[in-house]
PDB file of C-alpha atoms in Angstrom:
ATOM      1  CA  MET E 211      27.838 -39.706 -12.139  1.00 45.00           C
ATOM      2  CA  THR E 212      24.768 -38.736 -10.104  1.00 50.00           C
ATOM      3  CA  ALA E 213      25.333 -37.370  -6.638  1.00 49.00           C
ATOM      4  CA  SER E 214      25.434 -40.218  -3.940  1.00 48.00           C
ATOM      5  CA  HIS E 215      22.786 -38.196  -1.503  1.00 47.00           C
ATOM      6  CA  THR E 216      20.125 -38.064  -4.676  1.00 61.00           C
ATOM      7  CA  ASN E 217      17.209 -39.768  -3.524  1.00 87.00           C
ATOM      8  CA  VAL E 218      16.116 -41.872  -6.002  1.00 92.00           C
ATOM      9  CA  LEU E 219      12.269 -41.861  -5.335  1.00 93.00           C
ATOM     10  CA  GLU E 220      12.557 -37.874  -6.026  1.00 94.00           C
ATOM     11  CA  LEU E 221      13.488 -38.602  -9.455  1.00 96.00           C
ATOM     12  CA  LEU E 222      10.017 -40.017 -10.423  1.00 96.00           C
ATOM     13  CA  GLY E 223       8.040 -37.586 -12.511  1.00 97.00           C
ATOM     14  CA  LYS E 224      11.038 -35.063 -13.009  1.00 97.00           C
ATOM     15  CA  GLN E 225      12.433 -33.798 -16.105  1.00 98.00           C
ATOM     16  CA  VAL E 226      16.132 -35.186 -16.414  1.00 98.00           C
ATOM     17  CA  SER E 227      19.110 -35.038 -18.825  1.00 98.00           C
ATOM     18  CA  PHE E 228      22.636 -36.917 -18.922  1.00 98.00           C
ATOM     19  CA  THR E 229      25.063 -38.588 -20.986  1.00 98.00           C
ATOM     20  CA  ARG E 230      25.701 -42.140 -21.287  1.00 97.00           C
ATOM     21  CA  LYS E 231      29.320 -43.624 -22.447  1.00 96.00           C
ATOM     22  CA  LEU E 232      29.308 -46.551 -24.644  1.00 95.00           C
ATOM     23  CA  GLU E 233      32.568 -48.362 -25.348  1.00 94.00           C
ATOM     24  CA  SER E 234      32.839 -50.837 -28.026  1.00 91.00           C
ATOM     25  CA  GLY E 235      36.341 -52.415 -29.013  1.00 90.00           C
ATOM     26  CA  LEU E 236      38.382 -49.094 -29.956  1.00 93.00           C
ATOM     27  CA  HIS E 237      35.094 -47.110 -30.218  1.00 95.00           C
ATOM     28  CA  VAL E 238      33.598 -44.779 -27.670  1.00 96.00           C
ATOM     29  CA  LEU E 239      30.153 -42.919 -27.838  1.00 96.00           C
ATOM     30  CA  PHE E 240      28.708 -40.401 -26.021  1.00 97.00           C
ATOM     31  CA  LEU E 241      25.236 -40.299 -26.443  1.00 97.00           C
ATOM     32  CA  ASN E 242      22.773 -37.697 -24.646  1.00 98.00           C
ATOM     33  CA  TYR E 243      19.540 -38.293 -23.254  1.00 98.00           C
ATOM     34  CA  SER E 244      16.666 -36.126 -21.699  1.00 98.00           C
ATOM     35  CA  GLY E 245      13.022 -36.888 -20.919  1.00 98.00           C
ATOM     36  CA  THR E 246      10.682 -37.387 -17.783  1.00 98.00           C
ATOM     37  CA  VAL E 247      11.705 -40.214 -15.391  1.00 98.00           C
ATOM     38  CA  THR E 248       8.628 -42.685 -15.707  1.00 98.00           C
ATOM     39  CA  GLU E 249       9.901 -45.959 -13.824  1.00 97.00           C
ATOM     40  CA  ILE E 250      12.398 -46.730 -11.151  1.00 96.00           C
ATOM     41  CA  VAL E 251      13.947 -49.856 -10.094  1.00 95.00           C
ATOM     42  CA  ILE E 252      15.228 -50.394  -6.421  1.00 93.00           C
ATOM     43  CA  SER E 253      16.854 -53.710  -5.573  1.00 91.00           C
ATOM     44  CA  LEU E 254      18.736 -54.728  -2.384  1.00 92.00           C
ATOM     45  CA  THR E 255      21.301 -56.659  -4.742  1.00 94.00           C
ATOM     46  CA  SER E 256      21.847 -54.071  -7.454  1.00 93.00           C
ATOM     47  CA  GLU E 257      22.285 -50.222  -8.010  1.00 94.00           C
ATOM     48  CA  PRO E 258      19.089 -47.947  -8.677  1.00 95.00           C
ATOM     49  CA  GLN E 259      17.877 -47.749 -12.254  1.00 96.00           C
ATOM     50  CA  ILE E 260      15.774 -45.139 -13.777  1.00 97.00           C
ATOM     51  CA  SER E 261      13.800 -45.316 -17.204  1.00 98.00           C
ATOM     52  CA  ILE E 262      12.865 -41.998 -19.326  1.00 97.00           C
ATOM     53  CA  ASP E 263       9.659 -41.878 -21.165  1.00 98.00           C
ATOM     54  CA  HIS E 264       8.965 -45.524 -20.676  1.00 97.00           C
ATOM     55  CA  GLY E 265      12.086 -46.854 -22.439  1.00 97.00           C
ATOM     56  CA  GLU E 266      15.553 -48.356 -21.668  1.00 96.00           C
ATOM     57  CA  PHE E 267      16.660 -48.280 -17.969  1.00 97.00           C
ATOM     58  CA  PHE E 268      19.757 -46.772 -17.057  1.00 97.00           C
ATOM     59  CA  ILE E 269      22.022 -47.627 -13.872  1.00 96.00           C
ATOM     60  CA  LEU E 270      22.222 -43.918 -12.059  1.00 95.00           C
ATOM     61  CA  SER E 271      25.931 -44.685 -11.091  1.00 94.00           C
ATOM     62  CA  GLU E 272      26.898 -45.025 -14.885  1.00 95.00           C
ATOM     63  CA  LEU E 273      25.154 -41.754 -16.152  1.00 96.00           C
ATOM     64  CA  LEU E 274      27.391 -38.616 -16.859  1.00 97.00           C
ATOM     65  CA  LYS E 275      26.427 -34.846 -16.343  1.00 97.00           C
ATOM     66  CA  PHE E 276      23.120 -35.827 -14.742  1.00 97.00           C
ATOM     67  CA  LYS E 277      20.909 -32.941 -14.301  1.00 97.00           C
ATOM     68  CA  THR E 278      17.297 -32.457 -12.977  1.00 96.00           C
ATOM     69  CA  PHE E 279      15.072 -29.249 -14.021  1.00 93.00           C
TER      70      PHE E 279
END
């Protein structure tokens, strides 16, 4: 989980890495991602999201082992 004091706008253009936990029935997968934050979604009604390398969006609070470089 990312630190609560992290300013999401400061992540834009930064190299990051993190792990995402996926659960499906009895199966649990831990997927590792790394890349450059290229998009940020900020909303009044939902949690901030980031996209790395113009790909899938991830909710920041769901990310494990989040690191910036």
